[in-house]
Amino acid sequence: MDASGSTTPDESETASDEAVDDAGESSIDGDRSTEQLRERVEQKYDFEDFGPRDMAEMTAEEWEAAFDADSWITGDELLDRVEADLKQRVLDRDVFARIERGDEYLLAYSEAGFALVYPDGSVEGEGTVLRDVKPVIALCSMDDYEVPDAPDGEVLPEPQDVPEGGSELGNLMVQVIAVVQLLAGVVLFGAGIVLGLEPIPLVAGVGFFVVGVGLLFVVANARLSDRFRSEEFRDRLRAVNVGGERPDFLPVDEDGNLMTDRLDGDSESVLPPRPDHEE
């Protein structure tokens, strides 16, 4: 500054350089903090098994750090990825839903709820299906998330193709062990009476016999539970139009056209707005 109180050109240039340096340092610090937060998020959440509970637990800061808004996948590619991922989850029995692809939407529904996914990542619906689909949309929008190959055809079986129960190998092995226990119990008890060996053989025989009866009861209960679960699964399949009628509450007619009168228009965007879309 000269005697008149005005700022010299050199001083102005120095102040400008300092302002640029401060801005650069702030930007670097911001990048570092974001990168550190992203690392903590990757350690805290398992994105290979990302579910509704993880999604609800995430804070806004963790969400923005985990999902890069500049690389989000949208459009038909997003619907393709969500369809493939959901079908694999249905095959793995992680999700129960029938998946249908429309021209401008993806529909997942069960006997008690549905989720209607749009190309921009928004979704509307109700029930547990909506809860299960939301984290799938978030994951499939990430470019570095590997989506499995889409299974061909219908992933849900026909009701008549559902077996009566699970694998019989485990039940058969337990049943064999139970029979051995029963035979051992009878032999020990009989030997104790015939040979007059008391009281240890008699007590041991009764113990083996009780264990054998208990194991047979476990096998019978397991088979009954398997039959019950199989019948329940068949009923759910019939309710979602696998060999039956479609649920009446779906916002899609038999031709695949959206029925806007069944939609409240209050769709929810799973993905936060992109920075270039903010006002």
mmCIF file of C-alpha atoms in Angstrom:
data_model
loop_
_atom_site.group_PDB
_atom_site.id
_atom_site.type_symbol
_atom_site.label_atom_id
_atom_site.label_comp_id
_atom_site.label_asym_id
_atom_site.label_seq_id
_atom_site.Cartn_x
_atom_site.Cartn_y
_atom_site.Cartn_z
ATOM 1 C CA MET A 1 0.000 0.000 0.000
ATOM 2 C CA ASP A 2 1.426 3.436 -0.992
ATOM 3 C CA ALA A 3 1.261 6.733 0.923
ATOM 4 C CA SER A 4 -2.124 7.595 -0.585
ATOM 5 C CA GLY A 5 -3.674 4.438 0.959
ATOM 6 C CA SER A 6 -4.219 2.576 -2.329
ATOM 7 C CA THR A 7 -3.142 -1.030 -2.869
ATOM 8 C CA THR A 8 -0.176 -1.610 -5.131
ATOM 9 C CA PRO A 9 -0.365 -4.153 -7.992
ATOM 10 C CA ASP A 10 2.131 -6.453 -6.222
ATOM 11 C CA GLU A 11 0.036 -6.566 -3.057
ATOM 12 C CA SER A 12 -3.131 -7.322 -5.040
ATOM 13 C CA GLU A 13 -1.419 -10.168 -6.840
ATOM 14 C CA THR A 14 -0.125 -11.605 -3.566
ATOM 15 C CA ALA A 15 -3.593 -11.502 -1.980
ATOM 16 C CA SER A 16 -5.088 -13.194 -5.037
ATOM 17 C CA ASP A 17 -2.495 -15.972 -4.914
ATOM 18 C CA GLU A 18 -3.183 -16.552 -1.213
ATOM 19 C CA ALA A 19 -6.927 -16.808 -1.879
ATOM 20 C CA VAL A 20 -6.319 -19.357 -4.634
ATOM 21 C CA ASP A 21 -4.036 -21.376 -2.339
ATOM 22 C CA ASP A 22 -6.649 -21.360 0.438
ATOM 23 C CA ALA A 23 -9.346 -22.514 -1.980
ATOM 24 C CA GLY A 24 -7.087 -25.264 -3.265
ATOM 25 C CA GLU A 25 -6.282 -26.462 0.248
ATOM 26 C CA SER A 26 -9.992 -26.463 1.159
ATOM 27 C CA SER A 27 -10.765 -28.530 -1.926
ATOM 28 C CA ILE A 28 -8.012 -31.020 -1.066
ATOM 29 C CA ASP A 29 -9.223 -31.276 2.534
ATOM 30 C CA GLY A 30 -12.778 -31.848 1.294
ATOM 31 C CA ASP A 31 -11.629 -34.586 -1.074
ATOM 32 C CA ARG A 32 -9.658 -36.244 1.726
ATOM 33 C CA SER A 33 -12.588 -36.190 4.137
ATOM 34 C CA THR A 34 -14.918 -37.624 1.473
ATOM 35 C CA GLU A 35 -12.419 -40.356 0.652
ATOM 36 C CA GLN A 36 -12.001 -41.215 4.333
ATOM 37 C CA LEU A 37 -15.772 -41.363 4.790
ATOM 38 C CA ARG A 38 -16.083 -43.579 1.713
ATOM 39 C CA GLU A 39 -13.492 -45.977 3.155
ATOM 40 C CA ARG A 40 -15.365 -46.130 6.460
ATOM 41 C CA VAL A 41 -18.644 -46.815 4.635
ATOM 42 C CA GLU A 42 -17.064 -49.648 2.635
ATOM 43 C CA GLN A 43 -15.782 -51.191 5.869
ATOM 44 C CA LYS A 44 -19.075 -50.737 7.710
ATOM 45 C CA TYR A 45 -21.459 -52.102 5.046
ATOM 46 C CA ASP A 46 -21.255 -55.276 2.992
ATOM 47 C CA PHE A 47 -22.448 -54.145 -0.435
ATOM 48 C CA GLU A 48 -22.496 -57.738 -1.669
ATOM 49 C CA ASP A 49 -25.269 -58.396 0.860
ATOM 50 C CA PHE A 50 -26.803 -54.912 1.043
ATOM 51 C CA GLY A 51 -30.368 -55.043 2.341
ATOM 52 C CA PRO A 52 -33.232 -52.881 3.583
ATOM 53 C CA ARG A 53 -31.822 -52.685 7.113
ATOM 54 C CA ASP A 54 -28.471 -51.355 5.834
ATOM 55 C CA MET A 55 -30.234 -48.839 3.629
ATOM 56 C CA ALA A 56 -32.314 -47.519 6.535
ATOM 57 C CA GLU A 57 -29.240 -47.281 8.767
ATOM 58 C CA MET A 58 -27.215 -45.191 6.307
ATOM 59 C CA THR A 59 -26.905 -41.478 7.026
ATOM 60 C CA ALA A 60 -27.172 -38.849 4.281
ATOM 61 C CA GLU A 61 -23.409 -38.237 4.428
ATOM 62 C CA GLU A 62 -22.633 -41.949 4.129
ATOM 63 C CA TRP A 63 -25.071 -42.259 1.236
ATOM 64 C CA GLU A 64 -23.456 -39.415 -0.727
ATOM 65 C CA ALA A 65 -19.989 -40.817 -0.053
ATOM 66 C CA ALA A 66 -20.900 -44.357 -1.126
ATOM 67 C CA PHE A 67 -22.817 -43.500 -4.290
ATOM 68 C CA ASP A 68 -21.053 -41.335 -6.851
ATOM 69 C CA ALA A 69 -23.732 -39.160 -8.426
ATOM 70 C CA ASP A 70 -21.651 -38.608 -11.576
ATOM 71 C CA SER A 71 -21.568 -42.319 -12.401
ATOM 72 C CA TRP A 72 -25.088 -43.449 -11.520
ATOM 73 C CA ILE A 73 -26.631 -45.796 -14.053
ATOM 74 C CA THR A 74 -30.160 -44.943 -15.131
ATOM 75 C CA GLY A 75 -32.488 -45.629 -18.049
ATOM 76 C CA ASP A 76 -33.038 -49.019 -19.650
ATOM 77 C CA GLU A 77 -29.640 -50.193 -18.446
ATOM 78 C CA LEU A 78 -30.728 -49.665 -14.849
ATOM 79 C CA LEU A 79 -33.932 -51.641 -15.434
ATOM 80 C CA ASP A 80 -31.917 -54.450 -17.065
ATOM 81 C CA ARG A 81 -29.546 -54.607 -14.102
ATOM 82 C CA VAL A 82 -32.336 -54.512 -11.514
ATOM 83 C CA GLU A 83 -34.215 -57.259 -13.384
ATOM 84 C CA ALA A 84 -31.164 -59.528 -13.517
ATOM 85 C CA ASP A 85 -30.277 -58.963 -9.873
ATOM 86 C CA LEU A 86 -33.829 -59.490 -8.631
ATOM 87 C CA LYS A 87 -34.238 -62.700 -10.628
ATOM 88 C CA GLN A 88 -31.065 -64.096 -9.092
ATOM 89 C CA ARG A 89 -32.292 -63.153 -5.616
ATOM 90 C CA VAL A 90 -35.578 -64.923 -6.334
ATOM 91 C CA LEU A 91 -33.679 -68.053 -7.399
ATOM 92 C CA ASP A 92 -31.619 -67.863 -4.199
ATOM 93 C CA ARG A 93 -34.874 -67.518 -2.186
ATOM 94 C CA ASP A 94 -33.690 -64.164 -0.764
ATOM 95 C CA VAL A 95 -36.712 -62.438 -2.323
ATOM 96 C CA PHE A 96 -40.131 -63.797 -3.200
ATOM 97 C CA ALA A 97 -41.575 -61.944 -6.170
ATOM 98 C CA ARG A 98 -42.582 -62.384 -9.763
ATOM 99 C CA ILE A 99 -40.668 -60.111 -12.135
ATOM 100 C CA GLU A 100 -42.268 -58.580 -15.230
ATOM 101 C CA ARG A 101 -40.606 -56.148 -17.627
ATOM 102 C CA GLY A 102 -42.614 -53.460 -19.401
ATOM 103 C CA ASP A 103 -41.579 -50.920 -22.011
ATOM 104 C CA GLU A 104 -40.994 -48.160 -19.451
ATOM 105 C CA TYR A 105 -40.987 -49.958 -16.117
ATOM 106 C CA LEU A 106 -40.040 -53.053 -14.176
ATOM 107 C CA LEU A 107 -42.691 -54.669 -11.988
ATOM 108 C CA ALA A 108 -41.962 -56.965 -9.056
ATOM 109 C CA TYR A 109 -44.886 -58.299 -7.071
ATOM 110 C CA SER A 110 -45.945 -60.930 -4.571
ATOM 111 C CA GLU A 111 -49.321 -61.883 -3.165
ATOM 112 C CA ALA A 112 -49.233 -58.951 -0.719
ATOM 113 C CA GLY A 113 -47.275 -56.109 -2.325
ATOM 114 C CA PHE A 114 -45.522 -54.736 -5.385
ATOM 115 C CA ALA A 115 -42.754 -52.411 -6.542
ATOM 116 C CA LEU A 116 -42.890 -50.450 -9.795
ATOM 117 C CA VAL A 117 -39.421 -49.300 -10.871
ATOM 118 C CA TYR A 118 -38.928 -46.508 -13.409
ATOM 119 C CA PRO A 119 -35.857 -45.809 -15.583
ATOM 120 C CA ASP A 120 -34.857 -42.746 -13.535
ATOM 121 C CA GLY A 121 -34.450 -44.868 -10.402
ATOM 122 C CA SER A 122 -37.728 -43.863 -8.794
ATOM 123 C CA VAL A 123 -40.063 -46.501 -7.396
ATOM 124 C CA GLU A 124 -43.532 -46.763 -5.941
ATOM 125 C CA GLY A 125 -45.418 -49.610 -4.390
ATOM 126 C CA GLU A 126 -46.249 -51.234 -1.089
ATOM 127 C CA GLY A 127 -45.420 -54.151 1.163
ATOM 128 C CA THR A 128 -42.268 -56.175 1.676
ATOM 129 C CA VAL A 129 -41.519 -56.278 -2.055
ATOM 130 C CA LEU A 130 -41.015 -52.502 -2.092
ATOM 131 C CA ARG A 131 -38.734 -52.801 0.929
ATOM 132 C CA ASP A 132 -36.657 -55.533 -0.776
ATOM 133 C CA VAL A 133 -36.414 -53.747 -4.135
ATOM 134 C CA LYS A 134 -35.147 -50.362 -2.877
ATOM 135 C CA PRO A 135 -31.612 -51.504 -1.955
ATOM 136 C CA VAL A 136 -31.393 -53.467 -5.209
ATOM 137 C CA ILE A 137 -32.031 -50.263 -7.185
ATOM 138 C CA ALA A 138 -29.328 -48.464 -5.215
ATOM 139 C CA LEU A 139 -26.786 -51.230 -5.785
ATOM 140 C CA CYS A 140 -27.567 -51.654 -9.489
ATOM 141 C CA SER A 141 -27.116 -47.914 -10.061
ATOM 142 C CA MET A 142 -23.457 -48.265 -9.032
ATOM 143 C CA ASP A 143 -21.131 -48.837 -11.959
ATOM 144 C CA ASP A 144 -18.723 -50.962 -9.909
ATOM 145 C CA TYR A 145 -21.455 -53.307 -8.659
ATOM 146 C CA GLU A 146 -21.320 -56.605 -10.552
ATOM 147 C CA VAL A 147 -24.777 -57.803 -11.541
ATOM 148 C CA PRO A 148 -25.222 -61.556 -12.184
ATOM 149 C CA ASP A 149 -26.299 -62.783 -15.579
ATOM 150 C CA ALA A 150 -30.063 -62.692 -15.955
ATOM 151 C CA PRO A 151 -31.581 -66.195 -15.727
ATOM 152 C CA ASP A 152 -33.633 -67.211 -18.747
ATOM 153 C CA GLY A 153 -37.388 -67.556 -18.513
ATOM 154 C CA GLU A 154 -39.589 -67.619 -15.445
ATOM 155 C CA VAL A 155 -37.585 -67.959 -12.233
ATOM 156 C CA LEU A 156 -40.493 -69.071 -10.059
ATOM 157 C CA PRO A 157 -41.514 -72.725 -10.473
ATOM 158 C CA GLU A 158 -44.985 -73.943 -11.289
ATOM 159 C CA PRO A 159 -46.977 -74.892 -8.172
ATOM 160 C CA GLN A 160 -47.172 -78.545 -9.204
ATOM 161 C CA ASP A 161 -43.380 -78.674 -9.609
ATOM 162 C CA VAL A 162 -42.703 -77.846 -5.960
ATOM 163 C CA PRO A 163 -41.568 -81.033 -4.168
ATOM 164 C CA GLU A 164 -43.380 -82.209 -1.054
ATOM 165 C CA GLY A 165 -40.358 -81.606 1.138
ATOM 166 C CA GLY A 166 -36.651 -80.940 1.210
ATOM 167 C CA SER A 167 -33.802 -83.398 0.876
ATOM 168 C CA GLU A 168 -34.558 -86.742 2.516
ATOM 169 C CA LEU A 169 -30.876 -87.589 3.046
ATOM 170 C CA GLY A 170 -30.636 -85.777 6.379
ATOM 171 C CA ASN A 171 -33.914 -87.204 7.627
ATOM 172 C CA LEU A 172 -32.871 -90.704 6.563
ATOM 173 C CA MET A 173 -29.558 -90.480 8.418
ATOM 174 C CA VAL A 174 -31.270 -89.289 11.611
ATOM 175 C CA GLN A 175 -33.827 -92.067 11.229
ATOM 176 C CA VAL A 176 -31.063 -94.694 10.945
ATOM 177 C CA ILE A 177 -29.393 -93.327 14.077
ATOM 178 C CA ALA A 178 -32.740 -93.428 15.886
ATOM 179 C CA VAL A 179 -33.287 -97.081 14.950
ATOM 180 C CA VAL A 180 -29.777 -97.982 16.151
ATOM 181 C CA GLN A 181 -30.488 -96.217 19.445
ATOM 182 C CA LEU A 182 -33.750 -98.132 19.849
ATOM 183 C CA LEU A 183 -32.084 -101.490 19.129
ATOM 184 C CA ALA A 184 -29.273 -100.705 21.548
ATOM 185 C CA GLY A 185 -31.803 -99.782 24.192
ATOM 186 C CA VAL A 186 -33.756 -103.011 23.723
ATOM 187 C CA VAL A 187 -30.583 -105.140 23.801
ATOM 188 C CA LEU A 188 -29.232 -103.478 26.943
ATOM 189 C CA PHE A 189 -32.569 -103.637 28.730
ATOM 190 C CA GLY A 190 -33.067 -107.289 27.759
ATOM 191 C CA ALA A 191 -29.537 -108.208 28.774
ATOM 192 C CA GLY A 192 -30.008 -106.527 32.115
ATOM 193 C CA ILE A 193 -33.122 -108.566 32.830
ATOM 194 C CA VAL A 194 -31.959 -111.927 31.433
ATOM 195 C CA LEU A 195 -28.455 -111.843 32.866
ATOM 196 C CA GLY A 196 -29.448 -110.090 36.050
ATOM 197 C CA LEU A 197 -27.110 -107.186 35.418
ATOM 198 C CA GLU A 198 -28.626 -104.407 37.457
ATOM 199 C CA PRO A 199 -29.048 -101.512 37.477
ATOM 200 C CA ILE A 200 -26.609 -100.004 34.952
ATOM 201 C CA PRO A 201 -27.716 -101.954 31.805
ATOM 202 C CA LEU A 202 -31.358 -101.295 32.594
ATOM 203 C CA VAL A 203 -30.818 -97.534 33.021
ATOM 204 C CA ALA A 204 -28.625 -97.373 29.905
ATOM 205 C CA GLY A 205 -31.191 -99.319 27.904
ATOM 206 C CA VAL A 206 -33.980 -96.971 28.921
ATOM 207 C CA GLY A 207 -31.768 -93.989 28.054
ATOM 208 C CA PHE A 208 -30.968 -95.310 24.555
ATOM 209 C CA PHE A 209 -34.633 -96.100 24.003
ATOM 210 C CA VAL A 210 -35.739 -92.582 24.994
ATOM 211 C CA VAL A 211 -33.103 -91.003 22.723
ATOM 212 C CA GLY A 212 -34.234 -93.161 19.801
ATOM 213 C CA VAL A 213 -37.882 -92.234 20.275
ATOM 214 C CA GLY A 214 -36.907 -88.554 20.501
ATOM 215 C CA LEU A 215 -34.955 -88.717 17.234
ATOM 216 C CA LEU A 216 -37.865 -90.410 15.458
ATOM 217 C CA PHE A 217 -40.115 -87.618 16.713
ATOM 218 C CA VAL A 218 -37.682 -85.035 15.301
ATOM 219 C CA VAL A 219 -37.719 -86.757 11.889
ATOM 220 C CA ALA A 220 -41.521 -86.904 11.826
ATOM 221 C CA ASN A 221 -41.774 -83.239 12.810
ATOM 222 C CA ALA A 222 -39.237 -82.203 10.150
ATOM 223 C CA ARG A 223 -41.132 -84.046 7.416
ATOM 224 C CA LEU A 224 -44.411 -82.500 8.525
ATOM 225 C CA SER A 225 -42.840 -79.020 8.529
ATOM 226 C CA ASP A 226 -41.408 -79.579 5.040
ATOM 227 C CA ARG A 227 -44.825 -80.540 3.713
ATOM 228 C CA PHE A 228 -46.397 -77.491 5.341
ATOM 229 C CA ARG A 229 -43.772 -75.130 3.887
ATOM 230 C CA SER A 230 -44.140 -76.699 0.447
ATOM 231 C CA GLU A 231 -47.907 -76.229 0.479
ATOM 232 C CA GLU A 232 -47.521 -72.656 1.706
ATOM 233 C CA PHE A 233 -45.051 -71.953 -1.125
ATOM 234 C CA ARG A 234 -47.445 -73.433 -3.684
ATOM 235 C CA ASP A 235 -50.233 -71.187 -2.383
ATOM 236 C CA ARG A 236 -48.002 -68.123 -2.762
ATOM 237 C CA LEU A 237 -47.106 -69.159 -6.308
ATOM 238 C CA ARG A 238 -50.762 -69.478 -7.255
ATOM 239 C CA ALA A 239 -51.438 -66.032 -5.783
ATOM 240 C CA VAL A 240 -48.869 -64.364 -8.073
ATOM 241 C CA ASN A 241 -50.241 -65.828 -11.285
ATOM 242 C CA VAL A 242 -47.906 -68.786 -11.517
ATOM 243 C CA GLY A 243 -50.586 -71.201 -12.625
ATOM 244 C CA GLY A 244 -53.359 -68.918 -11.339
ATOM 245 C CA GLU A 245 -54.803 -65.388 -11.472
ATOM 246 C CA ARG A 246 -52.844 -62.178 -11.013
ATOM 247 C CA PRO A 247 -53.435 -60.119 -7.843
ATOM 248 C CA ASP A 248 -56.175 -57.527 -8.289
ATOM 249 C CA PHE A 249 -54.233 -54.708 -6.615
ATOM 250 C CA LEU A 250 -51.532 -54.485 -9.299
ATOM 251 C CA PRO A 251 -51.381 -51.166 -11.209
ATOM 252 C CA VAL A 252 -50.896 -53.017 -14.514
ATOM 253 C CA ASP A 253 -53.580 -54.591 -16.685
ATOM 254 C CA GLU A 254 -53.345 -57.946 -18.461
ATOM 255 C CA ASP A 255 -51.812 -56.249 -21.516
ATOM 256 C CA GLY A 256 -49.016 -54.689 -19.481
ATOM 257 C CA ASN A 257 -50.397 -51.139 -19.565
ATOM 258 C CA LEU A 258 -50.078 -48.968 -16.482
ATOM 259 C CA MET A 259 -53.370 -48.204 -14.770
ATOM 260 C CA THR A 260 -52.796 -44.688 -13.459
ATOM 261 C CA ASP A 261 -56.007 -44.731 -11.430
ATOM 262 C CA ARG A 262 -54.392 -47.329 -9.147
ATOM 263 C CA LEU A 263 -51.264 -45.238 -8.629
ATOM 264 C CA ASP A 264 -51.167 -42.371 -6.178
ATOM 265 C CA GLY A 265 -48.450 -40.632 -8.210
ATOM 266 C CA ASP A 266 -46.268 -40.376 -5.122
ATOM 267 C CA SER A 267 -43.209 -42.189 -6.441
ATOM 268 C CA GLU A 268 -40.067 -42.195 -4.328
ATOM 269 C CA SER A 269 -36.614 -41.680 -5.774
ATOM 270 C CA VAL A 270 -34.142 -44.160 -4.341
ATOM 271 C CA LEU A 271 -31.217 -42.199 -5.770
ATOM 272 C CA PRO A 272 -30.529 -38.697 -4.417
ATOM 273 C CA PRO A 273 -30.794 -35.923 -7.057
ATOM 274 C CA ARG A 274 -27.738 -35.383 -9.190
ATOM 275 C CA PRO A 275 -25.778 -32.199 -8.484
ATOM 276 C CA ASP A 276 -26.479 -30.844 -11.973
ATOM 277 C CA HIS A 277 -30.235 -31.301 -11.359
ATOM 278 C CA GLU A 278 -30.331 -29.285 -8.158
ATOM 279 C CA GLU A 279 -31.939 -25.894 -8.319
#
